[in-house]
Each structure stands twice: as C-alpha cells, then as structure tokens.
Amino acid sequence: MHEASVDTNDDGALRVTLRGEIDFTNSTEIHKIITDAVSERRPAAVRVDLAGVTFMDSTGIGVLVDAMRVALAAQADFRVENPTRRMLDQLRTTGLLTAFGLE
Amino acid sequence: MMDPLEGYRGRLADLDARLARARSHPEVLLARASGLLAGRTGCRVGEAHAYLVRLAAERRRPVHELAAEVLAALERVPPRGEAGLAATVEAALPSRRGPARHATLPPAPPPTLSPALPPTSPPTSPSAPPSALPSTGPSALPSTGPSALPRRAWVEAVRQVLDALPERHILILPEYDATGQVADYVIAAAAPSVVDLSGRGGAEILGRRMSEIYPSVVGGPIWDAWRETLRDGRPREVGPVPYTSSAERAPAEVLLTVKVWPVGGGLLQSWVRHDEETRLAERIAQTERLGNMGWAEWDLVAGQTRWSAGLYQIYERDPAAGPLPREESEALVLPEDLPVRREAAEAFGRGEAVDATFRIGVAGRVKHVRMVVDAVRDAAGVPVKVYGILQDVTARETSRLRLTEVEEQLREHQRILAAEHELAGRLQQIVLPMPREPIDLPGLRVAVRYLPAEQASRVGGDWYHAAPAGDGAVLLAVGDVAGHGIEAAAAMARLRHALAALSVTTTRDPARLLAALNRLLFAGDPTGPPRGGVPVTATAVVARYEPATGRLVWARAGHPPPLLARAGRTVELDRPGGPLLGAFPDARYSTTSTRMRPGDVLLLYTDGLVEHRRRNLDEGLAPVLAVLDRITAEPAPHPLADLLKQLRHANPDDDTCILAARPLLPGEAR
C-alpha cells in the first residue's frame, strides 16, 4: 500500500491520507504527490489525515510544512487531522499545532 | 610373494560379506520373504507382498523385521503343499505377539449365526447342488456337506481365503425365518483390508446383521440379487446401483457395483465404488491446476505421445489437436535458451534425470517453463518410455527478474549516496569539529558527542554550538536540520556560522537569535525547494548561561527542551513557544529561565537520542532520564564523560548530537 493517497471530499476539499512511516526514504515522493494535486485541482481547502501514520521523522515534518506552504500559496485553507498521540506530541514539540489547526 | 589362492579366498570372503549385507537390506528381505511365501502358498508374489505389509501394520512392527522372521521360519519349515497365506505364515511363525486380527474375533461363531448354521441346507433351498458352483475360486473350498467339516472350521477356512485376497470381499450367511424365507444376512467373514463406506474395518462389521448396519440395502436390487443367487446358485453382478449410507461421515450417495458368488450355504461378495477412479483423476487435475503443471508421456517403443490437460493449457493448444510433435515444441523454445535445452538433452542422453528451466514463445507471449524428465530404460540403458513434467513458472521468474532490476537500481542509488555521504562527512568535519575532551568555558564545563547514523548514507545535519557570548555569558545550542546529505550539511553550516556571528554582533538573547535563524533559513530558498525536493526546515534549542548568577535562559524552535539533572532526579525544562525554523516567515520565539547549581548536569540533545520507530517519545526518553538520574545521584569526578559513555541513540537511522554541561566548581577550571 502506498504511503500517500489523494482524494476530494464532498465539500471540495483536497484530502491527503498518509499512512505508515513517513521519512527520508519517501518524503520527496509524497511532497511531489501533494504539490501536484494542489496545483492541478486548485482546492479551496487541504486536509491531511494522519490517522494511519506510525512514524514521522524530521523530513516528514518538512513535508507537512511544505504542504501547508503550498496550500496557503494557493489560497487554500490548511488543516491536519486525526494525529495519533505520538504525532500530536511531535507537532507540539515542533510548534506546529496552531498552524496546522490542531489547537 | 602372496599366495594367489589366498587372494582368491579373500575375494570370495569379501563377496560373501557383500552378499550377506545386500541380503539383509530391508527391501531385499521383504522381496525374498514375499517370493518364498508365494512359492509355498501358490499365490502371486504381489499378494504375498501386500499380505506381509498389512500384517506388519496390524502388528505394529517394521515390515522388514517381520519379513526376516517369516523368511527364517519358512526356511526352517519344510513345504507342506499349498495352503493359505495366513495359514502358512501362522504355521511358520512360532508365536504371535501384539494385537492380531483374529484375536479380535469372537472365540465362537456369534450367537446370531446359530440359526443359519448348517448341519443341513436351508429348509427351502432346494437347489445349489455342488455341480452348480463355480469350479474355481472360493467355492472350491470344503463344501457344505452336513458332515464335511464343522461349520465353524469352514467359516475359519473362508476367512483365511479372504485374508489372501487383495480385493474387498465379505462372506454373508442368510438367516431364515420360521417359514423358511430369508429374513436377514449376517457377515461371517471379511477380508482384513475391507473398509466400508462409513470407514468401518472388517473386524467392526463382523458378526453383524445387514438390516442393522446397511439398512438401505434391505429390499433393494442387491438384496434381490442375493436371494436369486441363493436360489439358483449362479454368480451375479449388480450395478452400478445407487447406495445411500445411513452412517455418519459417509458420502451421501455413491454408485456401487456388487459381485456375488454362492459359497456353500452363504454368499461371497465384493464391491467397487464407481467414483474412485473419477476422484483420482480429479485430484490429478486439481494438482495440475494449482501448480500450473502438466505432464507428458512418450512411449518410444510404440511411438506414442500422451499429454495431460494441464500441458495443453501451458501450450495453449486444443486437446482435440493432440500433442505437439517434438520438433514443433522444440521450435517454440527461445533461441537464447536453446543451449539450456541442448544441455538438458545431453544429460538425458547420459542417463541422468533432467531438471531445466527455459523460455518458450506461446501465442505471442514468453513463458518460463521448468521441465523435469525421467525415463524408464531397458536392460541396456536405452530409454523405452519417457515421462516429463512441465511447470509454468512465468510468474515466479518474472518477479525474480524484476527483483534483480530493482536491486541494480538500488545499488546505483547507493553509489550516489555513498559519494554524497563522503562529501557531507568532509563538510561536517570542516564545519563542526567535535572536541574529544570536555571544554571549559566561563563557569561551565561542556562535553559534546556526535553519534553518527549506523548507515553510511545517513550523515545528517545535526550541529552544536558552545562558546563565550562576549558579555561574560556562555551560549549553548544544539540543532537538527531535516534530511540528510549535502543539502542538510550545507544548511547546518549556514545555521551554525550565522549563530556564531549573530551572537557576537547582534544579540545574545536566545529568542531573538532563533528568530534571526528562522528568517535566514526561510529566505534561504526564496524560489522554492531546491531540486524539486522538500524545502529545508530545522529545529534548534539555544541557551544562555550566566556564570555569575547560575541563571540559564533558553528558547527553542520546534526542538525538545533541555534536560536538567539534579541529585539523582532529572526533569525536562519548560517549553517556551516557538515553531521550527524555515516554516513561517515571521515566527516568534520566547524564553524561559531557571537557575543552575553546582553538581547539576544539563543535557541538550537532538531527537535521534530518543526517537524510535516503534516506541513512543516518552519511552525513548526514559532510558536517557535513567542515566542522568544515576550519574547525578552521587558526586563523581567525571560525570560528563560517564554520561556520554552511557548514552546510546535510539534511532539507528538518524544521527544524534548531544551536549552536556555542568557548572564548574570554584578552582576547578583548568
């Protein structure tokens, strides 16, 4: 199964679902999937679902940061959803909760 | 000189020994016993063989042991003319041990038998004169003459005959009612190999009534045939007739053909299940389907070739068209693989079994097939019949080839990574020399350690800074650039040099230093990510220590806060707000402060120390806290060195940088 899949919600939001381990081995690829999807579909909002993510290293965090930048540059609302407890800890440490709509 | 005669004797003795060894081989023993037994009893060798195997199984003994015993016994006992297999073995073997079939038989004929027992023929059975009986076969046994043989001995004799027969036979005796009509049948003898459709063995059905164990037979065509044969004394064959078993675990309905012969006052019958051959064929077909296999048989003498259904499928050929001629099937082999095929043919010519994998072109597609061939040869070694099994292994071969391709790509990738790694490693050495010994700064002793990632290609962007700030204070920092390789190392170099320069020229406040580093990193790639990759982000913690007061002020950018250990208890310091570097153009950072005391140990680290793929961050932090607790529990001469020695990084994929510091005691500075 792929670590990233892209879908469109009923409300027109671009839904990015990430799974498994997001790290330096796949971050470049996932980064491309998200940037391509945003530039092609021009969504009003981008939602990144982290429910299935078991591990994320610093390059994975970089992917999320860039997804946010790309979304904001395209005037799309950006939010991260369903982080596991561990992911939530990690996003808190990196100071990203507010920017990702998690607090 | 050696006596030529002695040499000859020696060779003879050697031959004898070899012969004796060969004669005691298990298979040879069984073959000899079977042969001798067949000779004594006049049965076929195959029957004698089967009998010995069965007997061994019944007695739970190794067959070659039993064969050796029978052999020895038969060689002792002189021939006594033809007798039954069982009787002969019985007479030859001294005594029986272990469970024996006959021991399970009732000692006397079961009570149900008594009404049917002769002395006389059934009252209303007028016929069945001896002349009407077949002159050969079971009925050649002692007949039913009233005084010819006691009934029990006669049944015993039939049992011995059944013992010797390879097929499934049972002897049934009619039971008559008061009016002289047949009311039921009783099973009086059964061959040991008999297993009925419900799985019951011969011993289990012995002595039981037909109406009781096979009720569906009563009044049916088989039942009628028995009555007719009893009446006219002629053997009959019934079937195929459907038979429904009433027993549990029996097939719902099977087709049977039953053969019945008159024997004395009873009936000998055998039966065949019609679905058995079909079942075997189905099993073979299923095996072929499951394994993508097919087989071929070449009869070289008759010049005939046979193919199984599976083989037609592999060659995608209509079975009606018959097997492909040899030349045509060879023409399908891909030219590159002809040598493989030729080599296989040569090996076959040398008399070896062949196992070769090659490709054939069928219907515009390439198939990988594995061929296993063996032959039946005549005395001169010339093949008479050739058997081949072909398996379509295309799926397996394809995945194997793809794997090889991927591995090649991976190796190429690794070569590039290795080159990058070397460059990054050199860059890191230039930018970030790691002091081996602790360094003394104003009021503070600091030790740093860099734990590289286990894999060579994982050199990352971890960095540290420890230097006087210029106003009497000390600036400490640890940072981690996301990613690995040259970009990460370059970003690390930028950040570290900027921090050193800024702390001297612009500000000594940790929060403002981080804000400056953030702007630097964010502006570092104004046109977007380099090489289409992920843009660079980094985390860092910056602390300022004032030796005069012991005050420690720190700020963090997406980085874990420092740990402070005091007298055996370690806490994670507060987390002032601040996002990671390079994410937001105008990120703000704040500071918090605490006061350090002599004996305290401060630890700044990057997340390779605690981050583990399978564990929570808390779980990763626990061993680090434990080491710090232990180190500071009792005053020690070299706490920093002890600490660095004991820390291991949790994530072997990531590099780790650790910085430990403790306030210098008065007069301790070197």
PDB file of C-alpha atoms in Angstrom, chain A residues 21 23-24 27-28 31 54-59 61-63 65-66 68-69 85-86 89-90 92-96 99, chain B residues 458 482-484 522 532-535 537 556 558-560 575 578-580 582-584 611-616 618 651:
ATOM      1  CA  GLU A  21       6.240   5.548   8.169  1.00  0.00           C
ATOM      2  CA  ASP A  23      10.646   9.510   6.472  1.00  0.00           C
ATOM      3  CA  PHE A  24      13.613  10.428   4.288  1.00  0.00           C
ATOM      4  CA  SER A  27       9.285  12.235   1.714  1.00  0.00           C
ATOM      5  CA  THR A  28      10.388  13.561  -1.685  1.00  0.00           C
ATOM      6  CA  HIS A  31       5.947  16.015  -1.348  1.00  0.00           C
ATOM      7  CA  THR A  54       3.016   5.278  12.709  1.00  0.00           C
ATOM      8  CA  PHE A  55       6.263   7.222  12.466  1.00  0.00           C
ATOM      9  CA  MET A  56       7.450  10.518  11.042  1.00  0.00           C
ATOM     10  CA  ASP A  57      10.997  11.801  11.029  1.00  0.00           C
ATOM     11  CA  SER A  58      12.090  15.406  10.555  1.00  0.00           C
ATOM     12  CA  THR A  59      11.857  15.211   6.767  1.00  0.00           C
ATOM     13  CA  ILE A  61       7.551  17.110   9.285  1.00  0.00           C
ATOM     14  CA  GLY A  62       9.143  19.067   6.451  1.00  0.00           C
ATOM     15  CA  VAL A  63       6.619  17.519   4.061  1.00  0.00           C
ATOM     16  CA  VAL A  65       5.239  22.207   6.489  1.00  0.00           C
ATOM     17  CA  ASP A  66       5.609  22.388   2.749  1.00  0.00           C
ATOM     18  CA  MET A  68       0.924  23.993   4.337  1.00  0.00           C
ATOM     19  CA  ARG A  69       3.005  26.494   2.367  1.00  0.00           C
ATOM     20  CA  ARG A  85      -0.969  10.775  20.376  1.00  0.00           C
ATOM     21  CA  ARG A  86       2.614  10.405  19.331  1.00  0.00           C
ATOM     22  CA  ASP A  89       3.379  15.243  20.819  1.00  0.00           C
ATOM     23  CA  GLN A  90       5.730  15.659  17.910  1.00  0.00           C
ATOM     24  CA  ARG A  92       3.532  20.194  19.759  1.00  0.00           C
ATOM     25  CA  THR A  93       7.312  19.989  20.188  1.00  0.00           C
ATOM     26  CA  THR A  94       7.880  21.394  16.709  1.00  0.00           C
ATOM     27  CA  GLY A  95       5.464  24.234  17.432  1.00  0.00           C
ATOM     28  CA  LEU A  96       3.089  23.418  14.605  1.00  0.00           C
ATOM     29  CA  ALA A  99      -0.541  26.461  12.159  1.00  0.00           C
TER      30      ALA A  99
ATOM     31  CA  ARG B 458      22.627   8.795   6.800  1.00  0.00           C
ATOM     32  CA  ALA B 482      15.734  17.868   8.452  1.00  0.00           C
ATOM     33  CA  GLY B 483      17.069  15.433   5.901  1.00  0.00           C
ATOM     34  CA  HIS B 484      20.446  14.024   5.089  1.00  0.00           C
ATOM     35  CA  PHE B 522      13.194  30.803   5.217  1.00  0.00           C
ATOM     36  CA  GLY B 532      12.186  19.761  -6.551  1.00  0.00           C
ATOM     37  CA  GLY B 533      12.730  18.296  -3.119  1.00  0.00           C
ATOM     38  CA  VAL B 534      11.333  19.107   0.256  1.00  0.00           C
ATOM     39  CA  PRO B 535      12.282  22.591   1.475  1.00  0.00           C
ATOM     40  CA  THR B 537      13.419  23.013   7.862  1.00  0.00           C
ATOM     41  CA  ARG B 556      13.523  26.613  21.338  1.00  0.00           C
ATOM     42  CA  GLY B 558      10.451  23.132  17.377  1.00  0.00           C
ATOM     43  CA  HIS B 559      13.083  21.371  19.418  1.00  0.00           C
ATOM     44  CA  PRO B 560      12.835  19.294  22.626  1.00  0.00           C
ATOM     45  CA  ARG B 575       8.877  24.512  26.674  1.00  0.00           C
ATOM     46  CA  GLY B 578       8.361  28.566  19.044  1.00  0.00           C
ATOM     47  CA  PRO B 579       7.918  26.712  15.793  1.00  0.00           C
ATOM     48  CA  LEU B 580      10.627  25.008  13.836  1.00  0.00           C
ATOM     49  CA  GLY B 582      12.140  27.681   7.978  1.00  0.00           C
ATOM     50  CA  ALA B 583       8.373  27.110   8.199  1.00  0.00           C
ATOM     51  CA  PHE B 584       6.985  30.615   8.765  1.00  0.00           C
ATOM     52  CA  GLU B 611      13.110   8.984  18.670  1.00  0.00           C
ATOM     53  CA  HIS B 612      12.349   5.373  17.835  1.00  0.00           C
ATOM     54  CA  ARG B 613      10.122   3.997  15.108  1.00  0.00           C
ATOM     55  CA  ARG B 614       8.334   1.548  17.352  1.00  0.00           C
ATOM     56  CA  ARG B 615       8.240   3.413  20.642  1.00  0.00           C
ATOM     57  CA  ASN B 616       6.559   6.495  21.994  1.00  0.00           C
ATOM     58  CA  ASP B 618       8.208   9.033  26.410  1.00  0.00           C
ATOM     59  CA  ASN B 651      17.187   5.557  16.200  1.00  0.00           C
TER      60      ASN B 651
END
